[in-house]
């Protein structure tokens, strides 16, 4: 299974049809988004974007995957919102993260 980060990068790049705009939205570099999309393509064994000069254009399989993924990510977001609403009575949120990430946050 691809990681959430790979799926999120692809979905954002597909929505904008731009690695640069996706990078701005995700607070990543353009090359990071490009590498993540390439990694996803390699994992899936399918070309999701055609590189046309400095632009990217979704392939037909990329377009179908993006549509399905957008629905799935929205369902996931709604599940998290519902879980948070149920747990509203608890005022503490505990998050497990790597120490290097925490120190730079």
mmCIF file of N, CA and C in Angstrom:
data_model
loop_
_atom_site.group_PDB
_atom_site.id
_atom_site.type_symbol
_atom_site.label_atom_id
_atom_site.label_comp_id
_atom_site.label_asym_id
_atom_site.label_seq_id
_atom_site.Cartn_x
_atom_site.Cartn_y
_atom_site.Cartn_z
ATOM 1 N N UNK A 1 0.842 -1.192 0.000
ATOM 2 C CA UNK A 1 0.000 0.000 0.000
ATOM 3 C C UNK A 1 0.879 1.245 0.000
ATOM 4 N N UNK A 2 0.532 2.210 -0.820
ATOM 5 C CA UNK A 2 1.263 3.479 -0.809
ATOM 6 C C UNK A 2 0.973 4.251 0.478
ATOM 7 N N UNK A 3 1.916 5.058 0.886
ATOM 8 C CA UNK A 3 1.730 5.857 2.095
ATOM 9 C C UNK A 3 0.720 6.981 1.836
ATOM 10 N N UNK A 4 0.206 7.510 2.922
ATOM 11 C CA UNK A 4 -0.730 8.634 2.837
ATOM 12 C C UNK A 4 -0.057 9.827 2.160
ATOM 13 N N UNK A 5 1.228 10.041 2.445
ATOM 14 C CA UNK A 5 1.952 11.171 1.859
ATOM 15 C C UNK A 5 1.997 11.068 0.335
ATOM 16 N N UNK A 6 2.225 9.869 -0.185
ATOM 17 C CA UNK A 6 2.261 9.683 -1.641
ATOM 18 C C UNK A 6 0.885 9.945 -2.245
ATOM 19 N N UNK A 7 -0.136 9.414 -1.601
ATOM 20 C CA UNK A 7 -1.497 9.597 -2.110
ATOM 21 C C UNK A 7 -1.908 11.067 -2.067
ATOM 22 N N UNK A 8 -1.553 11.729 -0.983
ATOM 23 C CA UNK A 8 -1.909 13.140 -0.831
ATOM 24 C C UNK A 8 -1.191 14.000 -1.878
ATOM 25 N N UNK A 9 0.075 13.710 -2.105
ATOM 26 C CA UNK A 9 0.823 14.461 -3.117
ATOM 27 C C UNK A 9 0.221 14.257 -4.503
ATOM 28 N N UNK A 10 -0.119 13.017 -4.818
ATOM 29 C CA UNK A 10 -0.726 12.750 -6.119
ATOM 30 C C UNK A 10 -2.065 13.471 -6.246
ATOM 31 N N UNK A 11 -2.915 13.365 -5.232
ATOM 32 C CA UNK A 11 -4.241 13.976 -5.299
ATOM 33 C C UNK A 11 -4.133 15.483 -5.502
ATOM 34 N N UNK A 12 -3.222 16.097 -4.782
ATOM 35 C CA UNK A 12 -3.049 17.542 -4.885
ATOM 36 C C UNK A 12 -2.494 17.919 -6.269
ATOM 37 N N UNK A 13 -1.503 17.180 -6.742
ATOM 38 C CA UNK A 13 -0.938 17.443 -8.069
ATOM 39 C C UNK A 13 -1.985 17.214 -9.157
ATOM 40 N N UNK A 14 -2.822 16.196 -8.988
ATOM 41 C CA UNK A 14 -3.869 15.917 -9.963
ATOM 42 C C UNK A 14 -4.909 17.033 -9.979
ATOM 43 N N UNK A 15 -5.266 17.518 -8.813
ATOM 44 C CA UNK A 15 -6.270 18.585 -8.719
ATOM 45 C C UNK A 15 -5.788 19.850 -9.417
ATOM 46 N N UNK A 16 -4.497 20.165 -9.238
ATOM 47 C CA UNK A 16 -3.934 21.380 -9.840
ATOM 48 C C UNK A 16 -3.352 21.132 -11.230
ATOM 49 N N UNK A 17 -3.120 19.864 -11.551
ATOM 50 C CA UNK A 17 -2.347 19.490 -12.740
ATOM 51 C C UNK A 17 -1.056 20.297 -12.783
ATOM 52 N N UNK A 18 -0.415 20.364 -11.610
ATOM 53 C CA UNK A 18 0.837 21.105 -11.474
ATOM 54 C C UNK A 18 1.564 20.615 -10.231
ATOM 55 N N UNK A 19 2.813 20.193 -10.405
ATOM 56 C CA UNK A 19 3.620 19.803 -9.252
ATOM 57 C C UNK A 19 4.001 21.032 -8.441
ATOM 58 N N UNK A 20 4.199 22.155 -9.112
ATOM 59 C CA UNK A 20 4.592 23.385 -8.420
ATOM 60 C C UNK A 20 3.483 23.885 -7.506
ATOM 61 N N UNK A 21 2.249 23.924 -8.001
ATOM 62 C CA UNK A 21 1.132 24.383 -7.170
ATOM 63 C C UNK A 21 0.850 23.395 -6.048
ATOM 64 N N UNK A 22 0.996 22.104 -6.329
ATOM 65 C CA UNK A 22 0.815 21.094 -5.276
ATOM 66 C C UNK A 22 1.869 21.290 -4.191
ATOM 67 N N UNK A 23 3.091 21.554 -4.601
ATOM 68 C CA UNK A 23 4.176 21.769 -3.637
ATOM 69 C C UNK A 23 3.883 22.968 -2.746
ATOM 70 N N UNK A 24 3.374 24.036 -3.326
ATOM 71 C CA UNK A 24 3.034 25.224 -2.535
ATOM 72 C C UNK A 24 1.943 24.898 -1.520
ATOM 73 N N UNK A 25 0.922 24.172 -1.950
ATOM 74 C CA UNK A 25 -0.177 23.825 -1.046
ATOM 75 C C UNK A 25 0.280 22.901 0.072
ATOM 76 N N UNK A 26 1.164 21.965 -0.256
ATOM 77 C CA UNK A 26 1.611 20.968 0.724
ATOM 78 C C UNK A 26 2.850 21.405 1.505
ATOM 79 N N UNK A 27 3.373 22.578 1.180
ATOM 80 C CA UNK A 27 4.581 23.097 1.829
ATOM 81 C C UNK A 27 5.760 22.144 1.622
ATOM 82 N N UNK A 28 5.913 21.704 0.376
ATOM 83 C CA UNK A 28 7.025 20.858 -0.040
ATOM 84 C C UNK A 28 7.722 21.533 -1.208
ATOM 85 N N UNK A 29 8.816 20.939 -1.655
ATOM 86 C CA UNK A 29 9.437 21.428 -2.873
ATOM 87 C C UNK A 29 8.775 20.756 -4.071
ATOM 88 N N UNK A 30 8.925 21.386 -5.220
ATOM 89 C CA UNK A 30 8.372 20.815 -6.445
ATOM 90 C C UNK A 30 9.009 19.463 -6.731
ATOM 91 N N UNK A 31 10.308 19.347 -6.490
ATOM 92 C CA UNK A 31 10.987 18.073 -6.749
ATOM 93 C C UNK A 31 10.515 16.979 -5.796
ATOM 94 N N UNK A 32 10.142 17.333 -4.563
ATOM 95 C CA UNK A 32 9.631 16.339 -3.618
ATOM 96 C C UNK A 32 8.299 15.788 -4.105
ATOM 97 N N UNK A 33 7.426 16.664 -4.581
ATOM 98 C CA UNK A 33 6.137 16.209 -5.115
ATOM 99 C C UNK A 33 6.372 15.332 -6.335
ATOM 100 N N UNK A 34 7.260 15.753 -7.207
ATOM 101 C CA UNK A 34 7.569 14.974 -8.404
ATOM 102 C C UNK A 34 8.093 13.591 -8.045
ATOM 103 N N UNK A 35 9.000 13.519 -7.078
ATOM 104 C CA UNK A 35 9.548 12.219 -6.648
ATOM 105 C C UNK A 35 8.462 11.346 -6.033
ATOM 106 N N UNK A 36 7.578 11.943 -5.233
ATOM 107 C CA UNK A 36 6.513 11.157 -4.609
ATOM 108 C C UNK A 36 5.546 10.611 -5.652
ATOM 109 N N UNK A 37 5.210 11.414 -6.637
ATOM 110 C CA UNK A 37 4.320 10.946 -7.701
ATOM 111 C C UNK A 37 5.004 9.843 -8.498
ATOM 112 N N UNK A 38 6.294 10.006 -8.789
ATOM 113 C CA UNK A 38 7.038 8.980 -9.514
ATOM 114 C C UNK A 38 7.087 7.681 -8.712
ATOM 115 N N UNK A 39 7.288 7.780 -7.405
ATOM 116 C CA UNK A 39 7.296 6.599 -6.538
ATOM 117 C C UNK A 39 5.933 5.899 -6.573
ATOM 118 N N UNK A 40 4.859 6.673 -6.537
ATOM 119 C CA UNK A 40 3.516 6.102 -6.614
ATOM 120 C C UNK A 40 3.305 5.411 -7.959
ATOM 121 N N UNK A 41 3.742 6.058 -9.039
ATOM 122 C CA UNK A 41 3.623 5.456 -10.362
ATOM 123 C C UNK A 41 4.382 4.126 -10.431
ATOM 124 N N UNK A 42 5.584 4.101 -9.851
ATOM 125 C CA UNK A 42 6.380 2.872 -9.833
ATOM 126 C C UNK A 42 5.689 1.776 -9.035
ATOM 127 N N UNK A 43 5.118 2.133 -7.888
ATOM 128 C CA UNK A 43 4.416 1.155 -7.055
ATOM 129 C C UNK A 43 3.200 0.585 -7.781
ATOM 130 N N UNK A 44 2.486 1.440 -8.495
ATOM 131 C CA UNK A 44 1.256 1.025 -9.158
ATOM 132 C C UNK A 44 1.516 0.379 -10.517
ATOM 133 N N UNK A 45 2.695 0.650 -11.065
ATOM 134 C CA UNK A 45 2.994 0.124 -12.388
ATOM 135 C C UNK A 45 2.181 0.792 -13.480
ATOM 136 N N UNK A 46 1.831 2.045 -13.255
ATOM 137 C CA UNK A 46 1.013 2.782 -14.227
ATOM 138 C C UNK A 46 1.522 4.214 -14.310
ATOM 139 N N UNK A 47 1.416 4.795 -15.481
ATOM 140 C CA UNK A 47 1.763 6.200 -15.667
ATOM 141 C C UNK A 47 0.531 7.032 -15.345
ATOM 142 N N UNK A 48 0.660 7.914 -14.364
ATOM 143 C CA UNK A 48 -0.470 8.731 -13.928
ATOM 144 C C UNK A 48 -0.452 10.116 -14.564
ATOM 145 N N UNK A 49 0.741 10.594 -14.893
ATOM 146 C CA UNK A 49 0.913 11.899 -15.539
ATOM 147 C C UNK A 49 1.778 11.737 -16.784
ATOM 148 N N UNK A 50 1.464 12.518 -17.803
ATOM 149 C CA UNK A 50 2.359 12.673 -18.940
ATOM 150 C C UNK A 50 3.109 13.965 -18.715
ATOM 151 N N UNK A 51 4.408 13.904 -18.842
ATOM 152 C CA UNK A 51 5.215 15.116 -18.721
ATOM 153 C C UNK A 51 5.319 15.734 -20.106
ATOM 154 N N UNK A 52 4.812 16.947 -20.252
ATOM 155 C CA UNK A 52 4.811 17.657 -21.525
ATOM 156 C C UNK A 52 5.584 18.949 -21.322
ATOM 157 N N UNK A 53 6.854 18.927 -21.694
ATOM 158 C CA UNK A 53 7.696 20.094 -21.440
ATOM 159 C C UNK A 53 7.812 20.324 -19.944
ATOM 160 N N UNK A 54 7.418 21.499 -19.512
ATOM 161 C CA UNK A 54 7.456 21.823 -18.077
ATOM 162 C C UNK A 54 6.106 21.591 -17.406
ATOM 163 N N UNK A 55 5.134 21.091 -18.159
ATOM 164 C CA UNK A 55 3.791 20.839 -17.622
ATOM 165 C C UNK A 55 3.586 19.357 -17.373
ATOM 166 N N UNK A 56 2.566 19.043 -16.599
ATOM 167 C CA UNK A 56 2.131 17.663 -16.416
ATOM 168 C C UNK A 56 0.643 17.587 -16.733
ATOM 169 N N UNK A 57 0.261 16.494 -17.376
ATOM 170 C CA UNK A 57 -1.136 16.284 -17.759
ATOM 171 C C UNK A 57 -1.518 14.887 -17.299
ATOM 172 N N UNK A 58 -2.659 14.760 -16.658
ATOM 173 C CA UNK A 58 -3.119 13.455 -16.200
ATOM 174 C C UNK A 58 -3.389 12.532 -17.380
ATOM 175 N N UNK A 59 -2.990 11.289 -17.235
ATOM 176 C CA UNK A 59 -3.382 10.271 -18.196
ATOM 177 C C UNK A 59 -4.815 9.852 -17.865
ATOM 178 N N UNK A 60 -5.407 9.040 -18.714
ATOM 179 C CA UNK A 60 -6.770 8.579 -18.440
ATOM 180 C C UNK A 60 -6.812 7.761 -17.149
ATOM 181 N N UNK A 61 -5.826 6.873 -16.955
ATOM 182 C CA UNK A 61 -5.811 6.089 -15.707
ATOM 183 C C UNK A 61 -5.544 6.996 -14.506
ATOM 184 N N UNK A 62 -4.727 8.027 -14.693
ATOM 185 C CA UNK A 62 -4.482 8.994 -13.623
ATOM 186 C C UNK A 62 -5.733 9.763 -13.265
ATOM 187 N N UNK A 63 -6.500 10.113 -14.281
ATOM 188 C CA UNK A 63 -7.750 10.864 -14.057
ATOM 189 C C UNK A 63 -8.762 10.013 -13.276
ATOM 190 N N UNK A 64 -8.893 8.751 -13.656
ATOM 191 C CA UNK A 64 -9.828 7.862 -12.936
ATOM 192 C C UNK A 64 -9.372 7.646 -11.498
ATOM 193 N N UNK A 65 -8.056 7.410 -11.321
ATOM 194 C CA UNK A 65 -7.529 7.187 -9.976
ATOM 195 C C UNK A 65 -7.710 8.433 -9.123
ATOM 196 N N UNK A 66 -7.467 9.596 -9.695
ATOM 197 C CA UNK A 66 -7.620 10.852 -8.945
ATOM 198 C C UNK A 66 -9.056 11.051 -8.485
ATOM 199 N N UNK A 67 -10.012 10.732 -9.345
ATOM 200 C CA UNK A 67 -11.432 10.887 -8.978
ATOM 201 C C UNK A 67 -11.788 9.952 -7.823
ATOM 202 N N UNK A 68 -11.356 8.695 -7.915
ATOM 203 C CA UNK A 68 -11.633 7.737 -6.839
ATOM 204 C C UNK A 68 -10.930 8.141 -5.549
ATOM 205 N N UNK A 69 -9.678 8.567 -5.675
ATOM 206 C CA UNK A 69 -8.889 8.932 -4.498
ATOM 207 C C UNK A 69 -9.465 10.154 -3.793
ATOM 208 N N UNK A 70 -9.957 11.123 -4.548
ATOM 209 C CA UNK A 70 -10.550 12.320 -3.939
ATOM 210 C C UNK A 70 -11.732 11.933 -3.056
ATOM 211 N N UNK A 71 -12.546 11.000 -3.525
ATOM 212 C CA UNK A 71 -13.692 10.523 -2.736
ATOM 213 C C UNK A 71 -13.199 9.807 -1.482
ATOM 214 N N UNK A 72 -12.207 8.948 -1.645
ATOM 215 C CA UNK A 72 -11.684 8.192 -0.502
ATOM 216 C C UNK A 72 -11.053 9.100 0.546
ATOM 217 N N UNK A 73 -10.292 10.093 0.103
ATOM 218 C CA UNK A 73 -9.668 11.017 1.064
ATOM 219 C C UNK A 73 -10.724 11.859 1.780
ATOM 220 N N UNK A 74 -11.777 12.237 1.076
ATOM 221 C CA UNK A 74 -12.866 12.988 1.722
ATOM 222 C C UNK A 74 -13.571 12.117 2.752
ATOM 223 N N UNK A 75 -13.794 10.837 2.429
ATOM 224 C CA UNK A 75 -14.395 9.924 3.407
ATOM 225 C C UNK A 75 -13.507 9.772 4.629
ATOM 226 N N UNK A 76 -12.216 9.682 4.421
ATOM 227 C CA UNK A 76 -11.267 9.585 5.536
ATOM 228 C C UNK A 76 -11.323 10.849 6.394
ATOM 229 N N UNK A 77 -11.365 12.015 5.741
ATOM 230 C CA UNK A 77 -11.446 13.280 6.478
ATOM 231 C C UNK A 77 -12.708 13.328 7.327
ATOM 232 N N UNK A 78 -13.837 12.904 6.756
ATOM 233 C CA UNK A 78 -15.094 12.903 7.489
ATOM 234 C C UNK A 78 -15.058 11.921 8.661
ATOM 235 N N UNK A 79 -14.408 10.785 8.483
ATOM 236 C CA UNK A 79 -14.267 9.813 9.577
ATOM 237 C C UNK A 79 -13.473 10.409 10.729
ATOM 238 N N UNK A 80 -12.414 11.124 10.407
ATOM 239 C CA UNK A 80 -11.594 11.754 11.445
ATOM 240 C C UNK A 80 -12.386 12.836 12.156
ATOM 241 N N UNK A 81 -13.135 13.633 11.408
ATOM 242 C CA UNK A 81 -13.962 14.692 12.017
ATOM 243 C C UNK A 81 -14.982 14.079 12.968
ATOM 244 N N UNK A 82 -15.624 12.979 12.539
ATOM 245 C CA UNK A 82 -16.603 12.313 13.413
ATOM 246 C C UNK A 82 -15.925 11.764 14.671
ATOM 247 N N UNK A 83 -14.745 11.182 14.516
ATOM 248 C CA UNK A 83 -14.029 10.636 15.675
ATOM 249 C C UNK A 83 -13.640 11.747 16.641
ATOM 250 N N UNK A 84 -13.249 12.878 16.110
ATOM 251 C CA UNK A 84 -12.898 14.018 16.968
ATOM 252 C C UNK A 84 -14.137 14.526 17.690
ATOM 253 N N UNK A 85 -15.254 14.589 16.991
ATOM 254 C CA UNK A 85 -16.497 15.073 17.604
ATOM 255 C C UNK A 85 -16.929 14.163 18.744
ATOM 256 N N UNK A 86 -16.774 12.862 18.583
ATOM 257 C CA UNK A 86 -17.127 11.916 19.642
ATOM 258 C C UNK A 86 -16.200 12.099 20.841
ATOM 259 N N UNK A 87 -14.947 12.367 20.573
ATOM 260 C CA UNK A 87 -13.978 12.510 21.651
ATOM 261 C C UNK A 87 -13.831 13.917 22.177
ATOM 262 N N UNK A 88 -14.772 14.811 21.839
ATOM 263 C CA UNK A 88 -14.689 16.201 22.277
ATOM 264 C C UNK A 88 -14.631 16.347 23.787
ATOM 265 N N UNK A 89 -15.172 15.388 24.489
ATOM 266 C CA UNK A 89 -15.182 15.492 25.949
ATOM 267 C C UNK A 89 -13.777 15.409 26.524
ATOM 268 N N UNK A 90 -12.873 14.843 25.766
ATOM 269 C CA UNK A 90 -11.483 14.726 26.232
ATOM 270 C C UNK A 90 -10.735 15.954 25.734
ATOM 271 N N UNK A 91 -10.082 16.667 26.643
ATOM 272 C CA UNK A 91 -9.431 17.907 26.245
ATOM 273 C C UNK A 91 -7.966 17.729 25.876
ATOM 274 N N UNK A 92 -7.442 16.516 25.963
ATOM 275 C CA UNK A 92 -6.047 16.278 25.637
ATOM 276 C C UNK A 92 -5.955 15.454 24.362
ATOM 277 N N UNK A 93 -5.109 15.932 23.454
ATOM 278 C CA UNK A 93 -4.847 15.204 22.227
ATOM 279 C C UNK A 93 -3.399 14.752 22.278
ATOM 280 N N UNK A 94 -3.180 13.462 22.178
ATOM 281 C CA UNK A 94 -1.825 12.922 22.199
ATOM 282 C C UNK A 94 -1.448 12.484 20.800
ATOM 283 N N UNK A 95 -0.268 12.917 20.380
ATOM 284 C CA UNK A 95 0.214 12.602 19.043
ATOM 285 C C UNK A 95 1.606 12.003 19.168
ATOM 286 N N UNK A 96 1.831 10.887 18.515
ATOM 287 C CA UNK A 96 3.150 10.269 18.491
ATOM 288 C C UNK A 96 3.900 10.711 17.250
ATOM 289 N N UNK A 97 5.059 11.356 17.444
ATOM 290 C CA UNK A 97 5.864 11.812 16.311
ATOM 291 C C UNK A 97 7.335 11.570 16.607
ATOM 292 N N UNK A 98 8.126 11.631 15.566
ATOM 293 C CA UNK A 98 9.565 11.476 15.728
ATOM 294 C C UNK A 98 10.145 12.702 16.429
ATOM 295 N N UNK A 99 11.158 12.507 17.267
ATOM 296 C CA UNK A 99 11.749 13.636 17.999
ATOM 297 C C UNK A 99 12.284 14.733 17.079
ATOM 298 N N UNK A 100 12.875 14.377 15.942
ATOM 299 C CA UNK A 100 13.414 15.406 15.045
ATOM 300 C C UNK A 100 12.309 16.283 14.490
ATOM 301 N N UNK A 101 11.160 15.692 14.170
ATOM 302 C CA UNK A 101 10.027 16.470 13.680
ATOM 303 C C UNK A 101 9.522 17.392 14.778
ATOM 304 N N UNK A 102 9.390 16.857 15.989
ATOM 305 C CA UNK A 102 8.874 17.636 17.115
ATOM 306 C C UNK A 102 9.785 18.822 17.428
ATOM 307 N N UNK A 103 11.091 18.610 17.373
ATOM 308 C CA UNK A 103 12.008 19.699 17.731
ATOM 309 C C UNK A 103 11.991 20.805 16.691
ATOM 310 N N UNK A 104 11.667 20.472 15.444
ATOM 311 C CA UNK A 104 11.616 21.500 14.397
ATOM 312 C C UNK A 104 10.242 22.150 14.300
ATOM 313 N N UNK A 105 9.245 21.556 14.886
ATOM 314 C CA UNK A 105 7.898 22.097 14.876
ATOM 315 C C UNK A 105 7.876 23.298 15.758
#
